[in-house]
Amino acid sequence: PAAAEPGSKIYNYDGYQVEYTVQNEWTDNQSVQVKLTNTDDEPILNWAFKYDAKGEISGLWSGSVYKQENTDYIIKNAGYNYDIQPNQSVNFGYTLTGENITVPDKFEMCTKRVDKIDGY
């Protein structure tokens, strides 16, 4: 796997793009920023992303940990950045700790728009 050295990797998906940037690194630690861009015509509401961070996240800003199991995380919005309008982006970041840290393999959006017809 690719080592997570300072620099960026871009992941393109249907309706969104994730830019994962290692801003700085030191012994078994990295400063990471993740930029989420809406490439769809509809807003992304109440965004949340699931991925293997390949280490332990601490000092998270502009997001919150919704769920964690080992190094698998679901990171969701911080409330004030609840939506991502078309052609707009939001960022979150953190310190990552672990041995032999690599970049995530993929990001999976956990937010899906569903039209509700009955039961309001």
PDB file of C-alpha atoms in Angstrom:
ATOM      1  CA  PRO A   1       0.000   0.000   0.000  1.00  0.00           C
ATOM      2  CA  ALA A   2       1.018   3.596  -0.523  1.00  0.00           C
ATOM      3  CA  ALA A   3       2.686   5.188   2.481  1.00  0.00           C
ATOM      4  CA  ALA A   4       0.908   8.233   3.847  1.00  0.00           C
ATOM      5  CA  GLU A   5       3.674  10.765   3.352  1.00  0.00           C
ATOM      6  CA  PRO A   6       3.037  14.526   3.219  1.00  0.00           C
ATOM      7  CA  GLY A   7       0.912  15.206   0.151  1.00  0.00           C
ATOM      8  CA  SER A   8      -2.609  14.607  -1.141  1.00  0.00           C
ATOM      9  CA  LYS A   9      -4.620  11.769  -2.634  1.00  0.00           C
ATOM     10  CA  ILE A  10      -7.962  12.352  -4.366  1.00  0.00           C
ATOM     11  CA  TYR A  11     -10.795   9.809  -4.335  1.00  0.00           C
ATOM     12  CA  ASN A  12     -13.615  10.329  -6.871  1.00  0.00           C
ATOM     13  CA  TYR A  13     -17.058   8.816  -6.290  1.00  0.00           C
ATOM     14  CA  ASP A  14     -20.534   9.234  -7.754  1.00  0.00           C
ATOM     15  CA  GLY A  15     -21.675  12.636  -6.452  1.00  0.00           C
ATOM     16  CA  TYR A  16     -18.694  13.518  -4.247  1.00  0.00           C
ATOM     17  CA  GLN A  17     -14.937  13.781  -4.069  1.00  0.00           C
ATOM     18  CA  VAL A  18     -12.621  13.260  -1.094  1.00  0.00           C
ATOM     19  CA  GLU A  19      -9.187  14.875  -0.918  1.00  0.00           C
ATOM     20  CA  TYR A  20      -7.035  13.318   1.816  1.00  0.00           C
ATOM     21  CA  THR A  21      -4.003  15.451   2.710  1.00  0.00           C
ATOM     22  CA  VAL A  22      -1.168  14.547   5.063  1.00  0.00           C
ATOM     23  CA  GLN A  23      -0.046  18.018   6.103  1.00  0.00           C
ATOM     24  CA  ASN A  24       2.807  17.018   8.378  1.00  0.00           C
ATOM     25  CA  GLU A  25       4.285  13.886   9.900  1.00  0.00           C
ATOM     26  CA  TRP A  26       6.565  12.944  12.759  1.00  0.00           C
ATOM     27  CA  THR A  27       7.359   9.672  14.542  1.00  0.00           C
ATOM     28  CA  ASP A  28       4.174   7.525  14.390  1.00  0.00           C
ATOM     29  CA  ASN A  29       1.973  10.657  14.012  1.00  0.00           C
ATOM     30  CA  GLN A  30       0.491  12.702  11.198  1.00  0.00           C
ATOM     31  CA  SER A  31      -1.559  15.848  10.831  1.00  0.00           C
ATOM     32  CA  VAL A  32      -4.368  15.070   8.360  1.00  0.00           C
ATOM     33  CA  GLN A  33      -6.954  17.220   6.593  1.00  0.00           C
ATOM     34  CA  VAL A  34      -9.900  15.765   4.665  1.00  0.00           C
ATOM     35  CA  LYS A  35     -11.784  17.900   2.140  1.00  0.00           C
ATOM     36  CA  LEU A  36     -15.237  16.715   1.021  1.00  0.00           C
ATOM     37  CA  THR A  37     -16.597  18.219  -2.187  1.00  0.00           C
ATOM     38  CA  ASN A  38     -20.158  17.793  -3.458  1.00  0.00           C
ATOM     39  CA  THR A  39     -19.969  17.082  -7.210  1.00  0.00           C
ATOM     40  CA  ASP A  40     -23.719  16.398  -7.513  1.00  0.00           C
ATOM     41  CA  ASP A  41     -26.627  18.730  -8.333  1.00  0.00           C
ATOM     42  CA  GLU A  42     -28.348  18.123  -4.963  1.00  0.00           C
ATOM     43  CA  PRO A  43     -27.058  19.138  -1.514  1.00  0.00           C
ATOM     44  CA  ILE A  44     -25.529  16.470   0.724  1.00  0.00           C
ATOM     45  CA  LEU A  45     -27.367  16.765   4.049  1.00  0.00           C
ATOM     46  CA  ASN A  46     -26.083  15.509   7.412  1.00  0.00           C
ATOM     47  CA  TRP A  47     -22.908  14.056   5.868  1.00  0.00           C
ATOM     48  CA  ALA A  48     -21.026  11.156   7.419  1.00  0.00           C
ATOM     49  CA  PHE A  49     -18.169   9.060   5.997  1.00  0.00           C
ATOM     50  CA  LYS A  50     -16.946   5.591   6.920  1.00  0.00           C
ATOM     51  CA  TYR A  51     -13.327   4.562   6.363  1.00  0.00           C
ATOM     52  CA  ASP A  52     -10.341   2.792   7.865  1.00  0.00           C
ATOM     53  CA  ALA A  53      -8.164   5.638   9.156  1.00  0.00           C
ATOM     54  CA  LYS A  54      -5.191   3.228   9.464  1.00  0.00           C
ATOM     55  CA  GLY A  55      -4.499   4.600  12.957  1.00  0.00           C
ATOM     56  CA  GLU A  56      -6.047   6.259  16.009  1.00  0.00           C
ATOM     57  CA  ILE A  57      -7.705   9.651  15.499  1.00  0.00           C
ATOM     58  CA  SER A  58      -7.342  12.402  18.122  1.00  0.00           C
ATOM     59  CA  GLY A  59      -7.825  16.171  18.159  1.00  0.00           C
ATOM     60  CA  LEU A  60     -10.618  16.011  15.558  1.00  0.00           C
ATOM     61  CA  TRP A  61     -11.832  19.417  14.334  1.00  0.00           C
ATOM     62  CA  SER A  62     -14.901  20.329  12.223  1.00  0.00           C
ATOM     63  CA  GLY A  63     -16.308  16.814  12.616  1.00  0.00           C
ATOM     64  CA  SER A  64     -17.271  14.293  15.270  1.00  0.00           C
ATOM     65  CA  VAL A  65     -16.712  10.581  15.735  1.00  0.00           C
ATOM     66  CA  TYR A  66     -20.083   8.899  15.295  1.00  0.00           C
ATOM     67  CA  LYS A  67     -18.722   5.362  15.653  1.00  0.00           C
ATOM     68  CA  GLN A  68     -15.335   3.705  16.065  1.00  0.00           C
ATOM     69  CA  GLU A  69     -14.247   0.070  15.923  1.00  0.00           C
ATOM     70  CA  ASN A  70     -10.453  -0.363  16.047  1.00  0.00           C
ATOM     71  CA  THR A  71      -9.205   1.934  13.248  1.00  0.00           C
ATOM     72  CA  ASP A  72     -12.553   1.914  11.377  1.00  0.00           C
ATOM     73  CA  TYR A  73     -14.333   5.230  11.899  1.00  0.00           C
ATOM     74  CA  ILE A  74     -17.549   6.941  10.944  1.00  0.00           C
ATOM     75  CA  ILE A  75     -16.865  10.676  10.979  1.00  0.00           C
ATOM     76  CA  LYS A  76     -19.877  12.960  10.732  1.00  0.00           C
ATOM     77  CA  ASN A  77     -20.475  16.686  10.510  1.00  0.00           C
ATOM     78  CA  ALA A  78     -20.010  18.987  13.486  1.00  0.00           C
ATOM     79  CA  GLY A  79     -23.495  20.497  13.193  1.00  0.00           C
ATOM     80  CA  TYR A  80     -22.496  23.887  11.798  1.00  0.00           C
ATOM     81  CA  ASN A  81     -21.238  22.173   8.607  1.00  0.00           C
ATOM     82  CA  TYR A  82     -24.287  19.885   8.319  1.00  0.00           C
ATOM     83  CA  ASP A  83     -24.777  20.302   4.575  1.00  0.00           C
ATOM     84  CA  ILE A  84     -22.563  20.481   1.514  1.00  0.00           C
ATOM     85  CA  GLN A  85     -24.177  22.456  -1.291  1.00  0.00           C
ATOM     86  CA  PRO A  86     -23.481  21.528  -4.947  1.00  0.00           C
ATOM     87  CA  ASN A  87     -19.930  22.491  -5.988  1.00  0.00           C
ATOM     88  CA  GLN A  88     -19.072  23.370  -2.375  1.00  0.00           C
ATOM     89  CA  SER A  89     -16.672  21.737   0.105  1.00  0.00           C
ATOM     90  CA  VAL A  90     -16.226  21.183   3.826  1.00  0.00           C
ATOM     91  CA  ASN A  91     -13.040  20.226   5.667  1.00  0.00           C
ATOM     92  CA  PHE A  92     -12.236  18.323   8.820  1.00  0.00           C
ATOM     93  CA  GLY A  93      -8.926  17.291  10.276  1.00  0.00           C
ATOM     94  CA  TYR A  94      -7.162  15.443  13.049  1.00  0.00           C
ATOM     95  CA  THR A  95      -3.952  13.957  14.375  1.00  0.00           C
ATOM     96  CA  LEU A  96      -3.429  10.322  13.402  1.00  0.00           C
ATOM     97  CA  THR A  97      -1.299   8.008  15.539  1.00  0.00           C
ATOM     98  CA  GLY A  98      -0.069   4.538  14.600  1.00  0.00           C
ATOM     99  CA  GLU A  99       2.800   2.478  13.274  1.00  0.00           C
ATOM    100  CA  ASN A 100       3.412   2.277   9.505  1.00  0.00           C
ATOM    101  CA  ILE A 101       0.463   4.555   8.700  1.00  0.00           C
ATOM    102  CA  THR A 102      -0.858   4.304   5.134  1.00  0.00           C
ATOM    103  CA  VAL A 103      -3.525   6.275   3.274  1.00  0.00           C
ATOM    104  CA  PRO A 104      -7.114   4.995   3.492  1.00  0.00           C
ATOM    105  CA  ASP A 105      -8.178   2.545   0.784  1.00  0.00           C
ATOM    106  CA  LYS A 106     -11.607   4.113   0.262  1.00  0.00           C
ATOM    107  CA  PHE A 107     -14.246   6.399   1.751  1.00  0.00           C
ATOM    108  CA  GLU A 108     -17.900   5.394   1.958  1.00  0.00           C
ATOM    109  CA  MET A 109     -20.661   7.956   2.358  1.00  0.00           C
ATOM    110  CA  CYS A 110     -23.138   6.923   5.046  1.00  0.00           C
ATOM    111  CA  THR A 111     -25.639   9.643   4.182  1.00  0.00           C
ATOM    112  CA  LYS A 112     -28.269   8.933   1.561  1.00  0.00           C
ATOM    113  CA  ARG A 113     -31.213  11.040   0.430  1.00  0.00           C
ATOM    114  CA  VAL A 114     -34.479   9.126   0.532  1.00  0.00           C
ATOM    115  CA  ASP A 115     -37.811  10.585  -0.519  1.00  0.00           C
ATOM    116  CA  LYS A 116     -40.439   9.756   2.105  1.00  0.00           C
ATOM    117  CA  ILE A 117     -43.965   9.634   0.741  1.00  0.00           C
ATOM    118  CA  ASP A 118     -45.965   8.313   3.722  1.00  0.00           C
ATOM    119  CA  GLY A 119     -45.747   8.503   7.502  1.00  0.00           C
ATOM    120  CA  TYR A 120     -44.960  12.125   8.264  1.00  0.00           C
TER     121      TYR A 120
END
